[in-house]
């Protein structure tokens, strides 16, 4: 299908130098999947897994590592379902908090940040609303029972601890995902942001867990929450290895799960972004600080076979001499490849250094994210939810188009659209009136 579409649009697959997909196995598989089949036709088409999807999958797998973490996100989703399934409940919540709770969306990890942040900012208010609904005799039995169950789940130690932990982690993950969706971003910048997030998680591994427990205990003191005592868990010794049974408190078990969770997300980021790091290192010689340094040895091996290294080195020396004679030598050294390419275009140096221009264009146009292309699929859950299950396909498609093309939609004048609609309907009524009048006259 991809090859047919490319051919239909008048493009040549042999001119492709980069391909990027999400991390679905059918697209990113390393044996017989799409990116492998494209590379078998054109080996120069470098594959880059979508950085946003990679980070999203790292978070999803880490969240499913611990049982209590799965329970935490399940409870957050159940609270959203409970309030959003009734306008009365939703109105009761918004009257107290001023805003509703957020839902979880698997394809957008930032949705989890918004959901957890809303919980953290209005946790006491949500508890009060649930307590009110559970104790109000005017409410039906379903509302009262569900509110009581959710109230008990929210006042557990595991939920409070994971609320404190995920609010810290998701804040940094969301910041990284927003950065990775910035327009004009290149591989070098992505390969710098991802290790920065990883370094934050590694360096603050212990403090993140300690802060989560401190936050939970502070909530219990401020809101007078009485936690139910939990039994100690006894780990039986393994037969024949001489070990003794270990007795762990519930808090120790929670800490162990949290450390496992953080280790999983760190390990996932290391493995999923290794290819990005390798590509960044291959093209690192194109940064002005290295390309303009006469002492640095440029090696084109592994990047492309279309450029002759001897010609590239001659052009590099030519470019160094030209920039050295200009007044922007020092400023360019501290800037990126895009600024260097703009400098070459500004002074019309493309004829003198064509191979350097080709390498810069290849490096800067490698796709690093396809999140913007798939954001429309997340919108479908917001447009057609279970309260709008009877929406027709035509209306759903039209609303989806309006959401996807929101830049153009925001420029539309609703007054003009309403006037045009009213005019067309009025003309139709007038024509029907004339036809009916003619029929009466003939009769």
Short mmCIF file of C-alpha atoms in Angstrom, two decimals:
data_model
loop_
_atom_site.label_atom_id
_atom_site.label_comp_id
_atom_site.label_asym_id
_atom_site.label_seq_id
_atom_site.Cartn_x
_atom_site.Cartn_y
_atom_site.Cartn_z
CA UNK A 1 0.00 0.00 0.00
CA UNK A 2 2.82 2.40 0.83
CA UNK A 3 4.68 1.68 -2.41
CA UNK A 4 1.47 2.06 -4.42
CA UNK A 5 0.72 5.42 -2.78
CA UNK A 6 4.28 6.69 -3.38
CA UNK A 7 4.12 5.65 -7.04
CA UNK A 8 0.66 7.18 -7.46
CA UNK A 9 1.92 10.53 -6.13
CA UNK A 10 4.73 10.55 -8.70
CA UNK A 11 7.51 9.91 -6.18
CA UNK A 12 10.44 7.52 -6.46
CA UNK A 13 11.16 5.19 -3.53
CA UNK A 14 14.86 5.23 -4.48
CA UNK A 15 15.02 8.93 -3.55
CA UNK A 16 13.82 8.17 -0.01
CA UNK A 17 16.47 8.75 2.63
CA UNK A 18 14.43 8.34 5.81
CA UNK A 19 11.39 6.49 7.11
CA UNK A 20 9.60 6.81 10.44
CA UNK A 21 6.68 4.85 11.87
CA UNK A 22 5.19 4.15 15.25
CA UNK A 23 6.46 1.20 17.25
CA UNK A 24 3.83 -1.31 16.13
CA UNK A 25 5.46 -4.63 15.28
CA UNK A 26 3.97 -4.65 11.79
CA UNK A 27 5.81 -1.38 11.04
CA UNK A 28 8.98 -1.39 13.14
CA UNK A 29 9.76 -5.13 13.25
CA UNK A 30 13.38 -6.00 12.48
CA UNK A 31 12.79 -9.15 10.43
CA UNK A 32 10.00 -9.00 7.81
CA UNK A 33 8.11 -5.81 8.62
CA UNK A 34 7.52 -2.57 6.71
CA UNK A 35 10.77 -0.79 7.51
CA UNK A 36 12.79 -3.91 6.61
CA UNK A 37 10.95 -4.32 3.30
CA UNK A 38 11.52 -0.68 2.41
CA UNK A 39 15.22 -1.01 3.23
CA UNK A 40 15.47 -4.14 1.08
CA UNK A 41 14.32 -1.99 -1.86
CA UNK A 42 16.32 1.10 -0.87
CA UNK A 43 19.08 0.48 1.73
CA UNK A 44 19.65 4.24 2.07
CA UNK A 45 16.23 4.77 3.71
CA UNK A 46 17.27 5.15 7.35
CA UNK A 47 14.58 4.01 9.82
CA UNK A 48 13.88 6.02 12.97
CA UNK A 49 11.28 4.78 15.44
CA UNK A 50 8.93 7.57 16.51
CA UNK A 51 10.45 9.11 19.64
CA UNK A 52 7.07 9.97 21.15
CA UNK A 53 5.74 6.46 20.67
CA UNK A 54 8.94 5.01 22.10
CA UNK A 55 8.68 7.15 25.22
CA UNK A 56 4.96 6.36 25.46
CA UNK A 57 5.61 2.61 25.31
CA UNK A 58 8.40 2.90 27.88
CA UNK A 59 5.95 4.52 30.29
CA UNK A 60 3.15 2.04 29.56
CA UNK A 61 5.40 -0.98 30.16
CA UNK A 62 6.79 0.56 33.34
CA UNK A 63 3.28 1.32 34.63
CA UNK A 64 2.27 -2.31 34.10
CA UNK A 65 5.35 -3.63 35.92
CA UNK A 66 3.82 -3.25 39.41
CA UNK A 67 0.38 -4.54 40.41
CA UNK A 68 -0.40 -1.54 42.57
CA UNK A 69 0.53 0.80 39.72
CA UNK A 70 -1.98 -0.93 37.44
CA UNK A 71 -4.58 -0.63 40.19
CA UNK A 72 -3.77 3.07 40.61
CA UNK A 73 -4.39 3.97 36.95
CA UNK A 74 -7.45 1.71 36.90
CA UNK A 75 -8.89 3.62 39.84
CA UNK A 76 -8.21 6.96 38.16
CA UNK A 77 -10.08 5.74 35.06
CA UNK A 78 -12.96 4.41 37.17
CA UNK A 79 -13.37 7.79 38.87
CA UNK A 80 -13.62 9.44 35.45
CA UNK A 81 -16.19 6.87 34.28
CA UNK A 82 -18.19 7.31 37.48
CA UNK A 83 -18.52 11.08 37.17
CA UNK A 84 -18.76 11.37 33.37
CA UNK A 85 -21.53 8.76 33.04
CA UNK A 86 -24.00 11.09 34.77
CA UNK A 87 -24.57 14.80 34.23
CA UNK A 88 -25.76 15.09 37.83
CA UNK A 89 -22.54 13.61 39.22
CA UNK A 90 -20.42 15.69 36.84
CA UNK A 91 -22.26 18.84 37.85
CA UNK A 92 -21.75 18.01 41.53
CA UNK A 93 -18.02 17.58 40.95
CA UNK A 94 -17.52 20.73 38.87
CA UNK A 95 -19.50 22.79 41.36
CA UNK A 96 -16.87 21.98 44.00
CA UNK A 97 -13.62 21.69 42.00
CA UNK A 98 -14.36 24.10 39.15
CA UNK A 99 -13.24 21.47 36.65
CA UNK A 100 -13.79 17.80 35.91
CA UNK A 101 -11.43 14.85 36.11
CA UNK A 102 -9.50 13.66 33.07
CA UNK A 103 -9.56 10.30 31.33
CA UNK A 104 -6.63 8.09 30.38
CA UNK A 105 -5.71 7.63 26.72
CA UNK A 106 -3.31 4.83 25.82
CA UNK A 107 -1.96 6.55 22.70
CA UNK A 108 -1.11 9.79 24.51
CA UNK A 109 0.96 9.53 27.67
CA UNK A 110 0.40 13.25 28.33
CA UNK A 111 -3.26 12.39 29.04
CA UNK A 112 -2.07 10.46 32.09
CA UNK A 113 -0.17 13.51 33.27
CA UNK A 114 -3.29 15.64 32.96
CA UNK A 115 -5.40 13.04 34.77
CA UNK A 116 -2.94 12.62 37.66
CA UNK A 117 -2.36 16.37 37.91
CA UNK A 118 -6.12 17.00 38.17
CA UNK A 119 -6.32 14.38 40.93
CA UNK A 120 -3.41 15.85 42.86
CA UNK A 121 -4.68 19.43 42.68
CA UNK A 122 -8.25 18.58 43.75
CA UNK A 123 -7.79 15.40 45.77
CA UNK A 124 -9.51 16.64 48.93
CA UNK A 125 -12.41 18.05 46.90
CA UNK A 126 -12.88 14.75 45.06
CA UNK A 127 -12.96 12.90 48.38
CA UNK A 128 -15.59 15.30 49.72
CA UNK A 129 -17.78 14.87 46.64
CA UNK A 130 -17.55 11.07 46.81
CA UNK A 131 -18.32 11.11 50.53
CA UNK A 132 -21.32 13.35 49.90
CA UNK A 133 -22.67 11.09 47.14
CA UNK A 134 -22.11 7.94 49.22
CA UNK A 135 -23.95 9.29 52.27
CA UNK A 136 -26.78 11.17 50.51
CA UNK A 137 -29.99 9.16 50.91
CA UNK A 138 -31.53 10.99 47.93
CA UNK A 139 -29.06 9.31 45.58
CA UNK A 140 -29.86 5.97 44.00
CA UNK A 141 -28.30 2.76 45.29
CA UNK A 142 -25.89 2.43 42.32
CA UNK A 143 -24.43 5.92 42.86
CA UNK A 144 -24.06 5.41 46.60
CA UNK A 145 -22.39 2.00 46.32
CA UNK A 146 -19.97 3.02 43.55
CA UNK A 147 -19.05 6.23 45.39
CA UNK A 148 -18.38 4.23 48.55
CA UNK A 149 -16.10 1.77 46.77
CA UNK A 150 -14.15 4.55 45.05
CA UNK A 151 -13.87 6.47 48.32
CA UNK A 152 -12.29 3.45 49.98
CA UNK A 153 -9.90 2.89 47.05
CA UNK A 154 -8.72 6.52 47.08
CA UNK A 155 -7.88 6.37 50.79
CA UNK A 156 -5.50 3.44 50.53
CA UNK A 157 -1.76 3.82 51.13
CA UNK A 158 -0.84 2.39 47.72
CA UNK A 159 -3.03 4.89 45.85
CA UNK A 160 -1.67 7.86 47.80
CA UNK A 161 1.95 6.76 47.32
CA UNK A 162 1.57 6.17 43.59
CA UNK A 163 -0.21 9.50 43.27
CA UNK A 164 2.87 11.15 44.73
CA UNK A 165 5.27 9.08 42.60
CA UNK A 166 3.55 9.40 39.22
CA UNK A 167 2.88 13.12 39.65
CA UNK A 168 6.67 13.63 39.79
CA UNK A 169 7.57 11.22 36.98
CA UNK A 170 4.78 12.19 34.60
CA UNK A 171 5.62 15.87 34.92
CA UNK A 172 9.09 15.27 33.48
CA UNK A 173 7.90 12.71 30.91
CA UNK A 174 5.21 15.12 29.68
CA UNK A 175 7.79 17.90 29.36
CA UNK A 176 10.02 15.59 27.30
CA UNK A 177 7.12 14.56 25.04
CA UNK A 178 6.12 18.17 24.43
CA UNK A 179 9.72 18.95 23.53
CA UNK A 180 9.94 15.98 21.17
CA UNK A 181 6.91 17.32 19.27
CA UNK A 182 8.54 20.70 18.61
CA UNK A 183 8.61 21.65 14.94
CA UNK A 184 12.07 21.76 13.36
CA UNK A 185 13.66 19.40 15.88
CA UNK A 186 16.56 17.26 14.65
CA UNK A 187 18.09 13.99 15.81
CA UNK A 188 20.88 15.66 17.75
CA UNK A 189 18.44 17.65 19.87
CA UNK A 190 16.30 14.57 20.55
CA UNK A 191 19.36 12.54 21.45
CA UNK A 192 20.18 15.21 24.05
CA UNK A 193 16.71 15.54 25.59
CA UNK A 194 16.10 11.81 26.10
CA UNK A 195 19.33 11.17 28.08
CA UNK A 196 18.51 14.25 30.16
CA UNK A 197 15.21 12.66 31.20
CA UNK A 198 16.94 9.36 31.81
CA UNK A 199 19.57 11.06 33.96
CA UNK A 200 16.81 12.69 36.01
CA UNK A 201 15.21 9.30 36.71
CA UNK A 202 18.54 7.66 37.58
CA UNK A 203 19.81 10.51 39.73
CA UNK A 204 16.56 10.96 41.66
CA UNK A 205 15.59 7.29 41.94
CA UNK A 206 15.65 7.20 45.74
CA UNK A 207 14.31 10.70 46.32
CA UNK A 208 11.31 10.09 44.02
CA UNK A 209 10.21 7.14 46.17
CA UNK A 210 10.92 8.96 49.46
CA UNK A 211 8.96 12.01 48.29
CA UNK A 212 6.03 9.77 47.31
CA UNK A 213 5.78 8.32 50.82
CA UNK A 214 6.22 11.75 52.40
CA UNK A 215 3.40 13.09 50.22
CA UNK A 216 1.13 10.18 51.19
CA UNK A 217 1.75 10.63 54.91
CA UNK A 218 1.19 14.39 54.65
CA UNK A 219 -2.17 13.79 52.93
CA UNK A 220 -3.17 11.36 55.65
CA UNK A 221 -2.34 13.92 58.35
CA UNK A 222 -4.00 16.86 56.58
CA UNK A 223 -7.20 15.00 55.63
CA UNK A 224 -7.34 12.78 58.74
CA UNK A 225 -7.29 9.59 56.67
CA UNK A 226 -7.10 6.41 58.76
CA UNK A 227 -5.22 3.77 56.82
CA UNK A 228 -6.19 0.17 57.44
CA UNK A 229 -3.31 -1.93 58.82
CA UNK A 230 -1.98 -4.41 56.29
CA UNK A 231 -0.54 -7.78 57.13
CA UNK A 232 3.17 -8.44 56.76
CA UNK A 233 4.21 -10.47 53.76
CA UNK A 234 6.48 -13.43 54.40
CA UNK A 235 8.72 -14.55 51.58
CA UNK A 236 9.38 -18.28 51.94
CA UNK A 237 12.91 -19.54 51.62
CA UNK A 238 13.90 -21.44 48.49
CA UNK A 239 14.50 -25.11 49.18
CA UNK A 240 18.13 -26.09 49.24
CA UNK A 241 19.79 -22.65 48.99
CA UNK A 242 20.10 -22.05 52.72
CA UNK A 243 18.16 -18.78 52.68
CA UNK A 244 15.70 -17.84 55.41
CA UNK A 245 12.20 -16.45 55.07
CA UNK A 246 12.07 -12.66 54.88
CA UNK A 247 9.32 -10.66 56.56
CA UNK A 248 8.41 -7.49 54.64
CA UNK A 249 6.06 -4.77 55.77
CA UNK A 250 3.48 -3.39 53.37
CA UNK A 251 5.50 -0.19 53.01
CA UNK A 252 8.64 -2.16 52.18
CA UNK A 253 6.71 -4.06 49.52
CA UNK A 254 5.45 -0.80 48.02
CA UNK A 255 8.96 0.64 47.95
CA UNK A 256 10.27 -2.47 46.21
CA UNK A 257 7.55 -2.18 43.55
CA UNK A 258 8.31 1.50 42.99
CA UNK A 259 12.03 0.86 42.56
CA UNK A 260 11.22 -1.93 40.10
CA UNK A 261 8.94 0.44 38.19
CA UNK A 262 11.59 3.14 37.91
CA UNK A 263 14.24 0.61 36.88
CA UNK A 264 11.91 -0.67 34.14
CA UNK A 265 11.29 2.75 32.60
CA UNK A 266 15.04 3.50 32.67
CA UNK A 267 15.82 0.17 31.00
CA UNK A 268 13.07 0.67 28.39
CA UNK A 269 14.41 4.13 27.50
CA UNK A 270 17.93 2.75 27.14
CA UNK A 271 16.91 0.00 24.72
CA UNK A 272 14.28 1.89 22.71
CA UNK A 273 16.41 4.99 22.08
CA UNK A 274 19.67 3.19 21.31
CA UNK A 275 19.06 3.48 17.55
CA UNK A 276 18.48 7.23 17.92
CA UNK A 277 21.74 7.59 19.82
CA UNK A 278 23.62 5.63 17.15
CA UNK A 279 22.28 7.84 14.35
CA UNK A 280 23.12 10.96 16.31
CA UNK A 281 26.70 9.78 16.78
CA UNK A 282 27.05 8.92 13.06
CA UNK A 283 26.02 12.44 12.02
CA UNK A 284 27.68 14.23 14.94
CA UNK A 285 30.51 15.52 12.69
CA UNK A 286 27.97 17.88 11.04
CA UNK A 287 27.68 20.07 14.14
CA UNK A 288 29.49 23.38 13.47
CA UNK A 289 31.71 23.00 16.57
CA UNK A 290 33.21 19.83 15.02
CA UNK A 291 32.90 20.59 11.32
CA UNK A 292 34.71 23.93 11.68
CA UNK A 293 37.43 22.54 13.95
CA UNK A 294 40.53 21.71 11.84
CA UNK A 295 41.74 19.26 14.51
CA UNK A 296 38.58 17.13 14.42
CA UNK A 297 38.67 14.10 12.10
CA UNK A 298 35.45 13.67 10.10
CA UNK A 299 34.48 10.12 9.24
CA UNK A 300 31.58 9.61 6.82
CA UNK A 301 31.57 5.84 7.27
CA UNK A 302 28.10 4.49 8.08
CA UNK A 303 26.19 7.62 7.06
CA UNK A 304 25.82 7.35 3.28
CA UNK A 305 27.67 5.93 0.26
CA UNK A 306 26.62 8.77 -2.03
CA UNK A 307 29.27 11.23 -0.85
CA UNK A 308 32.95 10.93 -1.70
CA UNK A 309 34.93 11.52 1.49
CA UNK A 310 37.88 13.14 -0.32
CA UNK A 311 35.59 15.70 -1.96
CA UNK A 312 33.82 16.26 1.35
CA UNK A 313 37.12 17.05 3.11
CA UNK A 314 38.09 19.54 0.37
CA UNK A 315 34.73 21.28 0.72
CA UNK A 316 35.08 21.27 4.48
CA UNK A 317 38.39 23.13 4.25
CA UNK A 318 36.85 25.56 1.77
CA UNK A 319 33.95 26.22 4.15
CA UNK A 320 36.30 26.73 7.12
CA UNK A 321 38.27 29.34 5.19
CA UNK A 322 35.14 31.21 4.12
CA UNK A 323 33.61 31.26 7.62
CA UNK A 324 37.00 32.19 9.12
CA UNK A 325 37.07 35.26 6.88
CA UNK A 326 33.56 36.29 7.92
CA UNK A 327 32.54 37.96 11.17
CA UNK A 328 30.34 35.03 12.28
CA UNK A 329 33.05 32.47 12.93
CA UNK A 330 32.66 32.38 16.71
CA UNK A 331 28.86 32.57 16.73
CA UNK A 332 28.43 29.69 14.27
CA UNK A 333 30.58 27.41 16.40
CA UNK A 334 27.98 27.58 19.19
CA UNK A 335 25.00 26.99 16.91
CA UNK A 336 23.46 23.92 15.29
CA UNK A 337 23.48 22.33 11.81
CA UNK A 338 20.33 24.22 10.76
CA UNK A 339 21.97 27.59 11.37
CA UNK A 340 25.03 26.44 9.42
CA UNK A 341 22.84 25.45 6.46
CA UNK A 342 21.09 28.83 6.60
CA UNK A 343 24.49 30.55 6.57
CA UNK A 344 25.49 28.58 3.45
CA UNK A 345 22.24 29.52 1.72
CA UNK A 346 22.51 33.14 2.79
CA UNK A 347 25.94 33.53 1.17
CA UNK A 348 25.06 31.27 -1.82
CA UNK A 349 27.78 28.74 -0.99
CA UNK A 350 25.79 25.75 -2.24
CA UNK A 351 27.81 25.61 -5.45
CA UNK A 352 31.11 25.57 -3.54
CA UNK A 353 30.14 22.96 -0.93
CA UNK A 354 27.39 20.78 -2.54
CA UNK A 355 28.29 17.61 -0.63
CA UNK A 356 28.13 19.36 2.74
CA UNK A 357 24.75 20.78 1.80
CA UNK A 358 23.50 17.30 0.88
CA UNK A 359 24.72 15.84 4.17
CA UNK A 360 23.13 18.65 6.18
CA UNK A 361 19.82 18.23 4.36
CA UNK A 362 19.86 14.46 4.94
CA UNK A 363 20.57 14.93 8.62
CA UNK A 364 18.00 17.68 9.20
CA UNK A 365 15.16 15.98 7.31
CA UNK A 366 15.31 12.60 9.05
CA UNK A 367 11.89 12.22 10.69
CA UNK A 368 11.99 11.74 14.46
CA UNK A 369 8.30 11.70 15.34
CA UNK A 370 4.99 10.87 13.71
CA UNK A 371 2.86 11.86 16.70
CA UNK A 372 1.24 14.81 14.90
CA UNK A 373 0.04 12.45 12.14
CA UNK A 374 -1.67 10.13 14.62
CA UNK A 375 -3.06 12.72 17.00
CA UNK A 376 -6.33 12.61 15.07
CA UNK A 377 -6.92 9.02 16.27
CA UNK A 378 -6.84 10.20 19.88
CA UNK A 379 -9.38 12.87 19.00
CA UNK A 380 -11.89 10.22 17.92
CA UNK A 381 -12.28 9.10 21.53
CA UNK A 382 -13.11 12.67 22.53
CA UNK A 383 -15.53 13.21 19.65
CA UNK A 384 -17.39 9.91 19.83
CA UNK A 385 -17.61 8.66 23.40
CA UNK A 386 -20.09 6.19 24.84
CA UNK A 387 -22.64 8.99 25.39
CA UNK A 388 -22.64 9.66 21.62
CA UNK A 389 -22.81 6.05 20.47
CA UNK A 390 -25.63 6.78 17.99
CA UNK A 391 -23.62 9.33 16.00
CA UNK A 392 -23.71 8.60 12.28
CA UNK A 393 -20.57 7.97 10.25
CA UNK A 394 -21.07 11.12 8.17
CA UNK A 395 -21.26 13.42 11.19
CA UNK A 396 -18.32 11.67 12.85
CA UNK A 397 -16.18 12.11 9.72
CA UNK A 398 -17.10 15.79 9.43
CA UNK A 399 -16.34 16.49 13.10
CA UNK A 400 -13.03 14.64 12.79
CA UNK A 401 -12.07 16.75 9.77
CA UNK A 402 -12.92 19.94 11.68
CA UNK A 403 -10.74 18.76 14.57
CA UNK A 404 -7.81 17.72 12.35
CA UNK A 405 -7.94 20.99 10.39
CA UNK A 406 -8.42 23.10 13.51
CA UNK A 407 -6.04 25.79 12.24
CA UNK A 408 -8.38 26.44 9.33
CA UNK A 409 -11.49 25.87 11.46
CA UNK A 410 -10.49 28.60 13.91
CA UNK A 411 -10.40 31.11 11.05
CA UNK A 412 -13.96 30.34 9.94
CA UNK A 413 -16.71 32.84 10.67
CA UNK A 414 -19.69 31.07 12.19
CA UNK A 415 -21.91 34.10 11.54
CA UNK A 416 -21.21 33.88 7.80
CA UNK A 417 -21.85 30.11 7.83
CA UNK A 418 -25.17 30.58 9.64
CA UNK A 419 -26.27 33.33 7.25
CA UNK A 420 -25.33 31.19 4.25
CA UNK A 421 -27.23 28.24 5.69
CA UNK A 422 -30.30 30.39 6.41
CA UNK A 423 -30.18 31.93 2.94
CA UNK A 424 -30.07 28.53 1.24
CA UNK A 425 -32.96 27.23 3.29
CA UNK A 426 -34.99 30.39 2.68
CA UNK A 427 -34.39 30.12 -1.09
CA UNK A 428 -35.55 26.51 -1.01
CA UNK A 429 -38.75 27.46 0.81
CA UNK A 430 -39.38 30.31 -1.63
CA UNK A 431 -38.95 27.99 -4.64
CA UNK A 432 -41.34 25.48 -3.13
CA UNK A 433 -43.83 28.30 -2.55
CA UNK A 434 -43.61 29.38 -6.22
CA UNK A 435 -44.11 25.81 -7.45
CA UNK A 436 -47.11 25.37 -5.16
CA UNK A 437 -48.58 28.73 -6.35
CA UNK A 438 -48.20 27.71 -10.01
CA UNK A 439 -49.94 24.44 -9.37
CA UNK A 440 -52.83 26.25 -7.70
CA UNK A 441 -53.16 28.66 -10.62
CA UNK A 442 -53.19 25.82 -13.14
CA UNK A 443 -55.82 23.97 -11.19
#
